[in-house]
CSV table of C-alpha atoms in Angstrom, one decimal:
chain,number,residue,atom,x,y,z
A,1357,UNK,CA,-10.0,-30.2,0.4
A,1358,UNK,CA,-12.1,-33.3,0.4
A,1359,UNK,CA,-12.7,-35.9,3.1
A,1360,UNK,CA,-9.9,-38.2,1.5
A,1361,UNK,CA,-7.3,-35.5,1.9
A,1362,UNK,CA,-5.5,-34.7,4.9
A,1363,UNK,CA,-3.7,-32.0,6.3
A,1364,UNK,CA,0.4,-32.8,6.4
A,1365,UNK,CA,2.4,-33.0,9.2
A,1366,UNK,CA,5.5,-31.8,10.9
A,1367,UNK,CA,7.6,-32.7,13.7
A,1368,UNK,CA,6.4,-30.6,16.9
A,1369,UNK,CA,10.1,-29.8,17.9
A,1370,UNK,CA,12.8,-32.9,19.0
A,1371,UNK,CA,11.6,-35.9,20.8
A,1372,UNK,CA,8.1,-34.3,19.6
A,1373,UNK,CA,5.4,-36.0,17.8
A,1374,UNK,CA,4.4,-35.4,14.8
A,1375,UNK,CA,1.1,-33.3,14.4
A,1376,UNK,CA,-0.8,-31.5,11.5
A,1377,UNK,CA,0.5,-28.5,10.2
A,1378,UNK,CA,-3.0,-26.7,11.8
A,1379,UNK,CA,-4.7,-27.2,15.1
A,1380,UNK,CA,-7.5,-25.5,16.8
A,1381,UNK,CA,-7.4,-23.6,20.2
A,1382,UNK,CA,-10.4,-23.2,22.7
A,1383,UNK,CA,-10.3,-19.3,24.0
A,1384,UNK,CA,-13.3,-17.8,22.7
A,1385,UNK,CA,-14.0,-20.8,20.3
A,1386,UNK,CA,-16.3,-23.3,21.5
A,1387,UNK,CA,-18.4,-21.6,24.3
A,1388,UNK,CA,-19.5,-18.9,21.5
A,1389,UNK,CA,-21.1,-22.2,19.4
A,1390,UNK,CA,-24.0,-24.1,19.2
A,1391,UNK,CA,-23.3,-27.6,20.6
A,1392,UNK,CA,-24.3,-29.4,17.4
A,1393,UNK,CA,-22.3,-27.0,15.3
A,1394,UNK,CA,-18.9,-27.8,17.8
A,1395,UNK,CA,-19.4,-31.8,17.6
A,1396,UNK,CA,-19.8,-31.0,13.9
A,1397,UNK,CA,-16.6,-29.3,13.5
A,1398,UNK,CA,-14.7,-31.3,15.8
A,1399,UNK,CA,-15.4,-34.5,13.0
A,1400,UNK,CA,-14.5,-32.4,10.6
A,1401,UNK,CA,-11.6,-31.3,11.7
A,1402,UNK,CA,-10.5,-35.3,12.0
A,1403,UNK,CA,-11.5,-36.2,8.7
A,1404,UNK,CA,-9.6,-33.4,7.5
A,1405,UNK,CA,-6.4,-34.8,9.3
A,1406,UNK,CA,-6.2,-31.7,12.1
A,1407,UNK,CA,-7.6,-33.2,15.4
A,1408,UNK,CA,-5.4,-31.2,17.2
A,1409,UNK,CA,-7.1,-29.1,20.0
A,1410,UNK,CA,-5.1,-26.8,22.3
A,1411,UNK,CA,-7.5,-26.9,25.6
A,1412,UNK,CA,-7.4,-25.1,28.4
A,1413,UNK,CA,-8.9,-24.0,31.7
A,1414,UNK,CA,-9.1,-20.2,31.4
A,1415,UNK,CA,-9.1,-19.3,35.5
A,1416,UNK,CA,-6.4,-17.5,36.2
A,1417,UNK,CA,-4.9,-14.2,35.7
A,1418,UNK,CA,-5.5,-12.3,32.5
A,1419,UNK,CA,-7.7,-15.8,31.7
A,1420,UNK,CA,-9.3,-15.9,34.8
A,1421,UNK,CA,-13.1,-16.0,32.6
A,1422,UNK,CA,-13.6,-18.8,34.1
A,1423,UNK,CA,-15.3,-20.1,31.0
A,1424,UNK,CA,-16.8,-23.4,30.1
A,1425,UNK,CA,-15.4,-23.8,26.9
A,1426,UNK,CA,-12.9,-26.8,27.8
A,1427,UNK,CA,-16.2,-28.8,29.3
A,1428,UNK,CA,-17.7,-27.7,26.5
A,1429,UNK,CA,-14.8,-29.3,24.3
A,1430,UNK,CA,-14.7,-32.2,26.4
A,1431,UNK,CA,-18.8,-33.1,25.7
A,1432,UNK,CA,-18.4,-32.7,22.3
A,1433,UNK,CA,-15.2,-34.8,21.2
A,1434,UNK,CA,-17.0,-37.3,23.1
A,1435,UNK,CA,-20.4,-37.0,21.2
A,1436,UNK,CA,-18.0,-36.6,17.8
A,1437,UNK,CA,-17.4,-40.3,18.5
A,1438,UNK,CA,-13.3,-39.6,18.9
A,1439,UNK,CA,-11.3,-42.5,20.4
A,1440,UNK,CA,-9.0,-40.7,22.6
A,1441,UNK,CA,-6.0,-41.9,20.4
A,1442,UNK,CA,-7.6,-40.7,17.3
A,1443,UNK,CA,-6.9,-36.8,18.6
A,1444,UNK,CA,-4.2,-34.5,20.2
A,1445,UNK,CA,-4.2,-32.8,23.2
A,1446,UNK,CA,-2.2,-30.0,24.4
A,1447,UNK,CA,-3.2,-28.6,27.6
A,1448,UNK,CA,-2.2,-25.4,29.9
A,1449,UNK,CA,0.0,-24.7,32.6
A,1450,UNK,CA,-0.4,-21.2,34.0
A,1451,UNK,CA,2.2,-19.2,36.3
A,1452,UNK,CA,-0.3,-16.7,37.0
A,1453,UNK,CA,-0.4,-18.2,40.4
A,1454,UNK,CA,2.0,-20.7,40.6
A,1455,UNK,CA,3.8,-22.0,42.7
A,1456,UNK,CA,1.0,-21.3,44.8
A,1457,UNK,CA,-1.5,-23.3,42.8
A,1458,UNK,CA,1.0,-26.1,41.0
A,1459,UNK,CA,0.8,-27.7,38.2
A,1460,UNK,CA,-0.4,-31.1,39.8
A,1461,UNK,CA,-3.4,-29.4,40.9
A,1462,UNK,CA,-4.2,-27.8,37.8
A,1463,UNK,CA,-3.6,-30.7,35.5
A,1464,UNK,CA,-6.0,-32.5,37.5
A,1465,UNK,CA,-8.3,-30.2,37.4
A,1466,UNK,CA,-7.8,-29.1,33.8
A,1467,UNK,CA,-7.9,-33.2,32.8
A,1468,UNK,CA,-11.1,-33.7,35.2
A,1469,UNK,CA,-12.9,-31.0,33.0
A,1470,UNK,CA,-11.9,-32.5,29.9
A,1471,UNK,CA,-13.1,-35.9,31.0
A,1472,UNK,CA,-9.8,-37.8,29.9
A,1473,UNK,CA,-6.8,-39.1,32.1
A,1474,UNK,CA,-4.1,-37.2,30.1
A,1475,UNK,CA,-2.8,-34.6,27.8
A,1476,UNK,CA,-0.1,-35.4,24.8
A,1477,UNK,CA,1.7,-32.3,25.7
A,1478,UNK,CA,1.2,-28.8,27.4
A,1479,UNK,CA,2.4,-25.5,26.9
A,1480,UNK,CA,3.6,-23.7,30.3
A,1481,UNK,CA,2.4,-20.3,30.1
A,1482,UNK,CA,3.8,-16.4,29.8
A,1483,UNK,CA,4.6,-14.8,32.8
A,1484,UNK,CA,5.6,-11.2,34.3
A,1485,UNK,CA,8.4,-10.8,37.0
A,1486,UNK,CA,11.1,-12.9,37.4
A,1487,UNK,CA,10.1,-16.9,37.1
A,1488,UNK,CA,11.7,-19.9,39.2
A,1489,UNK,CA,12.7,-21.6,35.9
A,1490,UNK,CA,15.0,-24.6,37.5
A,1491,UNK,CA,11.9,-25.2,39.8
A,1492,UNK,CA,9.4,-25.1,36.6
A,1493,UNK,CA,11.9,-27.6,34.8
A,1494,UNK,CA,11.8,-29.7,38.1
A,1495,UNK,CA,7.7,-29.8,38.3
A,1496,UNK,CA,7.1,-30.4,34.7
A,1497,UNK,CA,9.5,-33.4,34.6
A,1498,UNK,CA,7.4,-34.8,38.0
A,1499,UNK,CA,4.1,-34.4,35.7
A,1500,UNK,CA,6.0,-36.4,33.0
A,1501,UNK,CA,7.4,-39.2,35.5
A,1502,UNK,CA,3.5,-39.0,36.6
A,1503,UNK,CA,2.4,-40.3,33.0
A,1504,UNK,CA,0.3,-36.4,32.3
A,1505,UNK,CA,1.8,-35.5,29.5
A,1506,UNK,CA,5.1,-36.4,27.3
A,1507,UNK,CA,5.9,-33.3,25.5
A,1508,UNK,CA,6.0,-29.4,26.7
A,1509,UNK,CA,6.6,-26.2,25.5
A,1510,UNK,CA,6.6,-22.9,26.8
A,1511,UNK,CA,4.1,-19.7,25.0
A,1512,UNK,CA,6.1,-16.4,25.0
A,1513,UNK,CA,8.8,-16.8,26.9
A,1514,UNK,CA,11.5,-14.2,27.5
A,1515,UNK,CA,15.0,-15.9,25.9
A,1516,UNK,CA,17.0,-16.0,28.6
A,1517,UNK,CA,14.8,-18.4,30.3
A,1518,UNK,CA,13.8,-20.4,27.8
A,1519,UNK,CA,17.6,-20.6,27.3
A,1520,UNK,CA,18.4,-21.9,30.9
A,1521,UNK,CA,15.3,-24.5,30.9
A,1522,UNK,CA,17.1,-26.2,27.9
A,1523,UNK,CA,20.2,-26.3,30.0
A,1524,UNK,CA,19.1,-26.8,33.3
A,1525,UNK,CA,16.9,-30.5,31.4
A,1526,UNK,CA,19.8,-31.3,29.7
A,1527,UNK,CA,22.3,-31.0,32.8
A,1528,UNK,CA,19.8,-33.0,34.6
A,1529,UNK,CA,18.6,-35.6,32.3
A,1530,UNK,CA,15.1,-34.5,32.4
A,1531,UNK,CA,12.8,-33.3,29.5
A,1532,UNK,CA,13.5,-30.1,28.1
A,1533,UNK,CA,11.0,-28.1,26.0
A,1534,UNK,CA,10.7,-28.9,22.2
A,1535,UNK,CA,8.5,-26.3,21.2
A,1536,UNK,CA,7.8,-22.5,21.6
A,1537,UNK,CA,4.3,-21.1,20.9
A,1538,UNK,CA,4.7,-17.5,19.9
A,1539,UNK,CA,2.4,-14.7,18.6
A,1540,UNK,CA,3.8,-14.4,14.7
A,1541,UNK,CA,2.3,-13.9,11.9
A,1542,UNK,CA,2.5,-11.2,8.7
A,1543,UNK,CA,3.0,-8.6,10.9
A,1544,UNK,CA,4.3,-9.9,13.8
A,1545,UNK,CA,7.9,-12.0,13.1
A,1546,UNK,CA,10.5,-10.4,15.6
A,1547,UNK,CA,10.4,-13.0,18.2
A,1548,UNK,CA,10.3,-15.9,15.8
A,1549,UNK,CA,12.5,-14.5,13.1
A,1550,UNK,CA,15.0,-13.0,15.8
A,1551,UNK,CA,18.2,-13.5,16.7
A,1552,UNK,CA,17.3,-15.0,19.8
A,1553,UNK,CA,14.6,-17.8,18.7
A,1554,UNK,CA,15.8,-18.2,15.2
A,1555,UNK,CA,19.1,-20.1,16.0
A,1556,UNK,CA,17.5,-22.2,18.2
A,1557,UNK,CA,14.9,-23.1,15.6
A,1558,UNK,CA,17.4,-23.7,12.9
A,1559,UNK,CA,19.8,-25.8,15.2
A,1560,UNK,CA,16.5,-27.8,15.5
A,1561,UNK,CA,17.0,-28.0,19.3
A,1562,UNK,CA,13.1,-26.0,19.0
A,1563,UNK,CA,10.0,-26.0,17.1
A,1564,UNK,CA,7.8,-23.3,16.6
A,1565,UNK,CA,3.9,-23.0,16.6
A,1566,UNK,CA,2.7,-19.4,15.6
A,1567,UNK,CA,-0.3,-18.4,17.5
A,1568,UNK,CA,-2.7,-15.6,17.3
A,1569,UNK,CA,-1.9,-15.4,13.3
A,1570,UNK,CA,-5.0,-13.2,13.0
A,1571,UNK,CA,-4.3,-10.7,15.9
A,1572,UNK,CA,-7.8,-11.4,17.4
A,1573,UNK,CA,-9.4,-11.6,13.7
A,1574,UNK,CA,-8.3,-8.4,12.8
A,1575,UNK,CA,-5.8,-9.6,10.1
A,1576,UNK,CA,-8.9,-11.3,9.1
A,1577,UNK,CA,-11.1,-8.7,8.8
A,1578,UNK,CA,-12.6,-7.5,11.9
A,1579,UNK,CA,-11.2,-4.5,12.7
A,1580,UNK,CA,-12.9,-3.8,15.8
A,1581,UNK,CA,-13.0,-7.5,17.8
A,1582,UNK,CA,-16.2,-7.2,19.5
A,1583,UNK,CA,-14.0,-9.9,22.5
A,1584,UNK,CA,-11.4,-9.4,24.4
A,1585,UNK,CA,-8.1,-10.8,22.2
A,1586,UNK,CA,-4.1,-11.2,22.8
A,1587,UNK,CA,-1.9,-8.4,24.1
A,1588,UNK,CA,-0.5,-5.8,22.2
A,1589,UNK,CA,2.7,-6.1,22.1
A,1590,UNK,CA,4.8,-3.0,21.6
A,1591,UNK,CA,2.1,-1.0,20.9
A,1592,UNK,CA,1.4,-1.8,17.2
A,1593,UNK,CA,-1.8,-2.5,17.0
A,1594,UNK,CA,-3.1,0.6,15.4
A,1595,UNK,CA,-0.5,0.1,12.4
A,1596,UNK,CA,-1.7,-3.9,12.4
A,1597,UNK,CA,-5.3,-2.4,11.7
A,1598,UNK,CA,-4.2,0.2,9.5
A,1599,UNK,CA,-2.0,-3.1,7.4
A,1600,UNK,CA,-5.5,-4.8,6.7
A,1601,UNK,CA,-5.8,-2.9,3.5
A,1602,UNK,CA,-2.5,-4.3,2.4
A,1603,UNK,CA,-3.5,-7.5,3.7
A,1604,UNK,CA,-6.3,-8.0,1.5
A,1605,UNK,CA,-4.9,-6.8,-1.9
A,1606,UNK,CA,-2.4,-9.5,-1.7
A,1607,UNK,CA,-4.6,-12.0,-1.1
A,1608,UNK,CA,-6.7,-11.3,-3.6
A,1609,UNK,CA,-3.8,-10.9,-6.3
A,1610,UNK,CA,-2.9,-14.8,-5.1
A,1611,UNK,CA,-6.4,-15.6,-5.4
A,1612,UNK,CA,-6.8,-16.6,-1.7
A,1613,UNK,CA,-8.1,-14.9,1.4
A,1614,UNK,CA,-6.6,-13.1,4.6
A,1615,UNK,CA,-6.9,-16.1,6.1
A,1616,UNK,CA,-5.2,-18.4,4.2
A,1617,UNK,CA,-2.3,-16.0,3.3
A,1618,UNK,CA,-1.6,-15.6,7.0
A,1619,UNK,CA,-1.6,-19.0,7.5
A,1620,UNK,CA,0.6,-20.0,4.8
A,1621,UNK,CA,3.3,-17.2,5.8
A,1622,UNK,CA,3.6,-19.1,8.9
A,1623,UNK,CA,4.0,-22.6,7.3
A,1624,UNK,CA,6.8,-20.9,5.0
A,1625,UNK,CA,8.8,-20.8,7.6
A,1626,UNK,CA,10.5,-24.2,8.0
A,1627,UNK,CA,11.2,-23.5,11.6
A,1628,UNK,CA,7.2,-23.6,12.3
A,1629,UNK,CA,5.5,-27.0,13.0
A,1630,UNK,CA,2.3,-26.1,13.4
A,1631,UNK,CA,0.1,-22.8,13.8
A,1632,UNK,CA,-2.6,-22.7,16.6
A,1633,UNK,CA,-5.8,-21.2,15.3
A,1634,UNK,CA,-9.5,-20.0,16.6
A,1635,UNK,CA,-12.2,-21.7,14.9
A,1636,UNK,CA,-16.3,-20.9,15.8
A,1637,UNK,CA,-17.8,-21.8,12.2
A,1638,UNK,CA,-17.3,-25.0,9.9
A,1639,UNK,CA,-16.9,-22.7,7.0
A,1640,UNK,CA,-13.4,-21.0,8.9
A,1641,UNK,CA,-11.9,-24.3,9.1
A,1642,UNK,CA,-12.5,-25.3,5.4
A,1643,UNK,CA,-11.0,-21.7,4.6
A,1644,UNK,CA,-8.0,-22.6,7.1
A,1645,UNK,CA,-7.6,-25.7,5.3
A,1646,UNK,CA,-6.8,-24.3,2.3
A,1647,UNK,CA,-3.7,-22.3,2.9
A,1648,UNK,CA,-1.5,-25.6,2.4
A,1649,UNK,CA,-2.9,-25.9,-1.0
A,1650,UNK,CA,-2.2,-21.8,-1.5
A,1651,UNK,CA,2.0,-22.0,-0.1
A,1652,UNK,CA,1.8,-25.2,-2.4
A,1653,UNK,CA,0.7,-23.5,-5.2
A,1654,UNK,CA,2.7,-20.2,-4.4
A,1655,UNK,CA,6.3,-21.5,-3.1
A,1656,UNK,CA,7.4,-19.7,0.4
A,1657,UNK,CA,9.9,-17.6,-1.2
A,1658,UNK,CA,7.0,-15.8,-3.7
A,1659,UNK,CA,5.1,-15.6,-1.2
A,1660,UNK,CA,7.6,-14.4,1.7
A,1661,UNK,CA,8.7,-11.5,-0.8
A,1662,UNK,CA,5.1,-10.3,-1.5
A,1663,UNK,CA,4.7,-9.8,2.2
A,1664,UNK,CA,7.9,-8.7,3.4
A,1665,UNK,CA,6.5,-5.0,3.8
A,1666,UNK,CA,3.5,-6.3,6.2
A,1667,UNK,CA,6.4,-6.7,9.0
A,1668,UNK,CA,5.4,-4.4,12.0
A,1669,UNK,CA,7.2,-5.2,15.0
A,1670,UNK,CA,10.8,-5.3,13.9
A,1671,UNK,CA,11.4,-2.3,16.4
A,1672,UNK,CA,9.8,-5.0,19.1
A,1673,UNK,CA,12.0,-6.3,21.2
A,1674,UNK,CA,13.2,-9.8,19.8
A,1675,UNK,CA,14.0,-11.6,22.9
A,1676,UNK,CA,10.8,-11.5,24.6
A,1677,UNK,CA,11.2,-8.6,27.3
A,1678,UNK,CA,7.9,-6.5,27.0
């Protein structure tokens, strides 16, 4: 793809923006680069039409690394010569802690870290146990009424919940998620494909953004991440590694790589607006890049029936409950 090209875009759910069809997260990504090679690829990355950075503060919970890669972020759009208007933010809000540590508190700090005075949209966090969800609704429509953010969505969420935050905004005239960042991918596609996400994707009341495509690279290749990666949900992950084989042979038969067939089984899916990778090398993102030109070339129903035997997880439960 060259300079003069960029990267189409989709509508990140109702009342959503528009963003590229790829964007780049920070976990593990740009605290294990050189500086240089981060400003690099940040430039790149807007030339290509995908300055769209998921950003967070990883310091609490199963994150609590307490890494520097959001400062590290923040220096380097800077010295990329970014005008904040000219990229996308989307921020974390965790409920590792909360309500104990809100989400003021952590957008301030999170925004502080960054070095700008606002995100375009967060996703609010997983969570274990039973969640507060009318008081979640309540303190993410005080951050919007605060000017932080204009969009949310939620990453993982059990159904049933996601269901009542809709309701509960709605009833109250406040601003209900547009989007849901799931783990889905090849092997991964119960949540997103279920019966308890897919209506609400195909009503167009949701948008989806697949995350963690590559299960932690190993879709990609590395079959033993060397860093700790996503959770295993249901238990598959043996299988996944075993599918890499698999994985590979079609890629090769379309003339592509792991990469760019997992990325362009995601965009297939009409439901999903954009998919959330993790990038440490220039040469990844130029890879990335080319899976639009791959389901282009392909169509998404050849290439959703070449893969429809990678599906793992359809034993997983669908609605979210671990």
């Amino acid at each position: 793809m060259s300079a003069e090209q960029s990267l189409p875009q989709r509508r990140l759910g109702p009342g959503g923006p528009d963003v590229p069809v790829l964007s780049l997260g920070s976990w593990n990504t740009w605290d294990r680069m050189e500086f240089d090679d981060a400003v690099s690829l940040i430039a790149r990355a807007a030339e290509l039409g995908c300055a769209f950075f998921d950003v967070a503060h990883y310091n609490m919970g199963p994150h609590a690394e307490n890494a520097s890669t959001d400062l590290i972020f923040g220096r380097a759009v800077r010295e990329a010569g970014l005008a904040r208007a000219d990229w996308l933010y989307c921020g974390k809000l965790w409920l590792w802690d909360y309500p104990a540590t809100g989400f003021t508190q952590q957008l301030e700090t999170s925004l502080e870290r960054v070095g700008v005075e606002r995100a375009d949209m967060v996703v609010v966090g997983d969570y274990i146990g039973e969640l507060d969800v009318e008081r979640v609704v309540t303190d993410v429509a005080e951050q919007i009424e605060a000017g932080r953010f204009t969009t949310w969505g939620v990453n993982n969420w059990r159904y049933r919940d996601l269901r009542a935050a809709i309701d509960i905004a709605r009833e109250r005239s406040l601003v209900p998620p547009s989007f849901a960042q799931l783990k889905y991918g090849l092997v991964r596609r119960s949540m997103a494909e279920g019966r308890y996400y897919a209506p609400l994707f195909e009503s167009g009341e949701l948008a989806l953004q697949a995350s963690d495509v590559f299960e932690g690279g190993i879709l990609v290749g590395k079959l033993r991440p060397d860093r700790k990666i996503g959770a295993d949900v249901g238990g598959i992950r043996e299988r996944i590694t075993a599918s890499y084989g698999e994985v590979r042979r079609l890629a090769d038969s379309f003339g592509a790589t792991p990469a760019q067939l997992g990325i362009a089984f995601c965009l297939a899916n009409p439901a999903t607006a954009n998919v959330l990778v993790g990038v440490s090398r220039a040469a990844q993102l130029e890879d990335n890049a080319g899976a639009v030109a791959l389901l282009e070339r392909i169509g998404a129903p050849e290439l959703r029936r070449a893969v429809a035997g990678l599906w793992l997880d359809r034993e997983v439960a669908a609605d979210g409950t671990w």
